[in-house]
Amino acid sequence: MQKLQDIAVRVEATDGLPLNHSNATPILHEILHALQRLLNEQESTTIDLRALPFGPGDEEELLNQLGTGEIRVELNSLGRSLITETAYSGVWLVDHRNADDQRIALQIEITPIPSILKAQNEDVQDAIERLEDSLNPSCTETAGP
């Protein structure tokens, strides 16, 4: 009778990624499909990592697989937000923290540029008004005798 330790087992990699049982691999596949939609249909996708059931080490493994790209932006508004391009163009890691530096959101955005970096119409309107005011100062001089 053959014993369990006598059975040959071969582990193979799939899609160039290590074969594992973590949640990182399915998310990487989801990112791949989202990149294809972005290229073919101009459809952006957001993946909320805080809503996913990560096991120990899953988040770290995913972030290691994604790597780091050339762009990193830090915003300070009601807390710190870090927007980091991954090693894959169009895949962004967006990490929002509150004023106490506690993470309140962690997302992957598959998009040409993350939505938080786009100027909002209200902000552009405010910029127009402020620039017009600085270019056209009120006449405060009074005519003298």
mmCIF file of C-alpha atoms in Angstrom, residues 15-108:
data_model
loop_
_atom_site.group_PDB
_atom_site.id
_atom_site.type_symbol
_atom_site.label_atom_id
_atom_site.label_comp_id
_atom_site.label_asym_id
_atom_site.label_seq_id
_atom_site.Cartn_x
_atom_site.Cartn_y
_atom_site.Cartn_z
ATOM 1 C CA ASP A 15 -0.407 33.565 -14.991
ATOM 2 C CA GLY A 16 3.104 34.251 -13.719
ATOM 3 C CA LEU A 17 1.801 34.586 -10.156
ATOM 4 C CA PRO A 18 2.531 32.147 -7.367
ATOM 5 C CA LEU A 19 -0.156 29.550 -6.773
ATOM 6 C CA ASN A 20 -1.709 30.280 -3.388
ATOM 7 C CA HIS A 21 -4.951 30.245 -1.521
ATOM 8 C CA SER A 22 -5.049 33.879 -0.473
ATOM 9 C CA ASN A 23 -7.460 36.562 -1.603
ATOM 10 C CA ALA A 24 -4.697 38.450 -3.428
ATOM 11 C CA THR A 25 -4.844 36.312 -6.587
ATOM 12 C CA PRO A 26 -8.596 36.732 -7.242
ATOM 13 C CA ILE A 27 -8.244 40.487 -6.718
ATOM 14 C CA LEU A 28 -5.351 40.590 -9.178
ATOM 15 C CA HIS A 29 -7.578 38.809 -11.711
ATOM 16 C CA GLU A 30 -10.316 41.365 -11.039
ATOM 17 C CA ILE A 31 -7.780 44.151 -11.633
ATOM 18 C CA LEU A 32 -6.733 42.514 -14.909
ATOM 19 C CA HIS A 33 -10.351 42.428 -16.139
ATOM 20 C CA ALA A 34 -10.883 46.022 -14.976
ATOM 21 C CA LEU A 35 -7.791 47.130 -16.942
ATOM 22 C CA GLN A 36 -9.219 45.441 -20.042
ATOM 23 C CA ARG A 37 -12.538 47.306 -19.538
ATOM 24 C CA LEU A 38 -10.645 50.561 -19.036
ATOM 25 C CA LEU A 39 -8.752 50.102 -22.294
ATOM 26 C CA ASN A 40 -11.651 48.823 -24.389
ATOM 27 C CA GLU A 41 -14.637 50.662 -22.922
ATOM 28 C CA GLN A 42 -13.079 53.576 -20.980
ATOM 29 C CA GLU A 43 -14.824 52.208 -17.870
ATOM 30 C CA SER A 44 -13.165 52.974 -14.524
ATOM 31 C CA THR A 45 -13.429 50.553 -11.597
ATOM 32 C CA THR A 46 -12.978 50.997 -7.845
ATOM 33 C CA ILE A 47 -12.250 48.070 -5.545
ATOM 34 C CA ASP A 48 -12.855 48.723 -1.841
ATOM 35 C CA LEU A 49 -10.181 46.690 -0.085
ATOM 36 C CA ARG A 50 -11.663 47.371 3.363
ATOM 37 C CA ALA A 51 -14.824 45.507 2.324
ATOM 38 C CA LEU A 52 -12.961 42.331 1.334
ATOM 39 C CA PRO A 53 -12.361 39.376 3.662
ATOM 40 C CA PHE A 54 -8.577 39.394 3.848
ATOM 41 C CA GLY A 55 -6.780 36.694 5.749
ATOM 42 C CA PRO A 56 -3.458 37.220 7.502
ATOM 43 C CA GLY A 57 -0.911 38.584 5.043
ATOM 44 C CA ASP A 58 -3.373 38.916 2.110
ATOM 45 C CA GLU A 59 -3.278 42.719 1.942
ATOM 46 C CA GLU A 60 0.514 42.798 2.194
ATOM 47 C CA GLU A 61 0.802 40.136 -0.520
ATOM 48 C CA LEU A 62 -1.545 42.057 -2.822
ATOM 49 C CA LEU A 63 0.333 45.331 -2.330
ATOM 50 C CA ASN A 64 3.661 43.582 -2.934
ATOM 51 C CA GLN A 65 2.328 42.044 -6.167
ATOM 52 C CA LEU A 66 1.093 45.459 -7.347
ATOM 53 C CA GLY A 67 4.413 47.151 -6.599
ATOM 54 C CA THR A 68 5.018 50.882 -6.848
ATOM 55 C CA GLY A 69 5.022 53.096 -9.915
ATOM 56 C CA GLU A 70 6.402 56.550 -10.601
ATOM 57 C CA ILE A 71 3.700 58.789 -9.098
ATOM 58 C CA ARG A 72 2.852 59.441 -5.462
ATOM 59 C CA VAL A 73 0.542 62.248 -4.336
ATOM 60 C CA GLU A 74 -0.211 63.271 -0.760
ATOM 61 C CA LEU A 75 -3.326 65.307 -0.007
ATOM 62 C CA ASN A 76 -4.080 66.945 3.321
ATOM 63 C CA SER A 77 -7.754 67.695 3.743
ATOM 64 C CA LEU A 78 -9.557 66.519 6.893
ATOM 65 C CA GLY A 79 -6.758 63.972 7.167
ATOM 66 C CA ARG A 80 -4.051 62.602 4.918
ATOM 67 C CA SER A 81 -4.710 60.782 1.665
ATOM 68 C CA LEU A 82 -1.959 58.989 -0.245
ATOM 69 C CA ILE A 83 -2.526 58.225 -3.911
ATOM 70 C CA THR A 84 0.123 55.911 -5.326
ATOM 71 C CA GLU A 85 0.497 54.590 -8.839
ATOM 72 C CA THR A 86 1.232 50.875 -8.785
ATOM 73 C CA ALA A 87 3.740 49.182 -11.088
ATOM 74 C CA TYR A 88 0.796 48.734 -13.491
ATOM 75 C CA SER A 89 -0.203 51.875 -15.371
ATOM 76 C CA GLY A 90 -3.825 52.762 -14.698
ATOM 77 C CA VAL A 91 -3.892 50.947 -11.337
ATOM 78 C CA TRP A 92 -3.824 53.297 -8.339
ATOM 79 C CA LEU A 93 -3.801 52.652 -4.592
ATOM 80 C CA VAL A 94 -5.809 55.284 -2.692
ATOM 81 C CA ASP A 95 -5.342 55.317 1.094
ATOM 82 C CA HIS A 96 -7.523 57.775 3.077
ATOM 83 C CA ARG A 97 -6.827 58.541 6.737
ATOM 84 C CA ASN A 98 -8.598 60.766 9.240
ATOM 85 C CA ALA A 99 -7.083 63.575 11.326
ATOM 86 C CA ASP A 100 -5.839 60.957 13.842
ATOM 87 C CA ASP A 101 -4.057 59.101 10.997
ATOM 88 C CA GLN A 102 -6.408 56.107 11.260
ATOM 89 C CA ARG A 103 -7.205 54.441 7.952
ATOM 90 C CA ILE A 104 -10.790 55.138 6.919
ATOM 91 C CA ALA A 105 -10.638 53.824 3.349
ATOM 92 C CA LEU A 106 -8.281 51.785 1.194
ATOM 93 C CA GLN A 107 -9.172 51.426 -2.458
ATOM 94 C CA ILE A 108 -7.720 50.369 -5.741
#
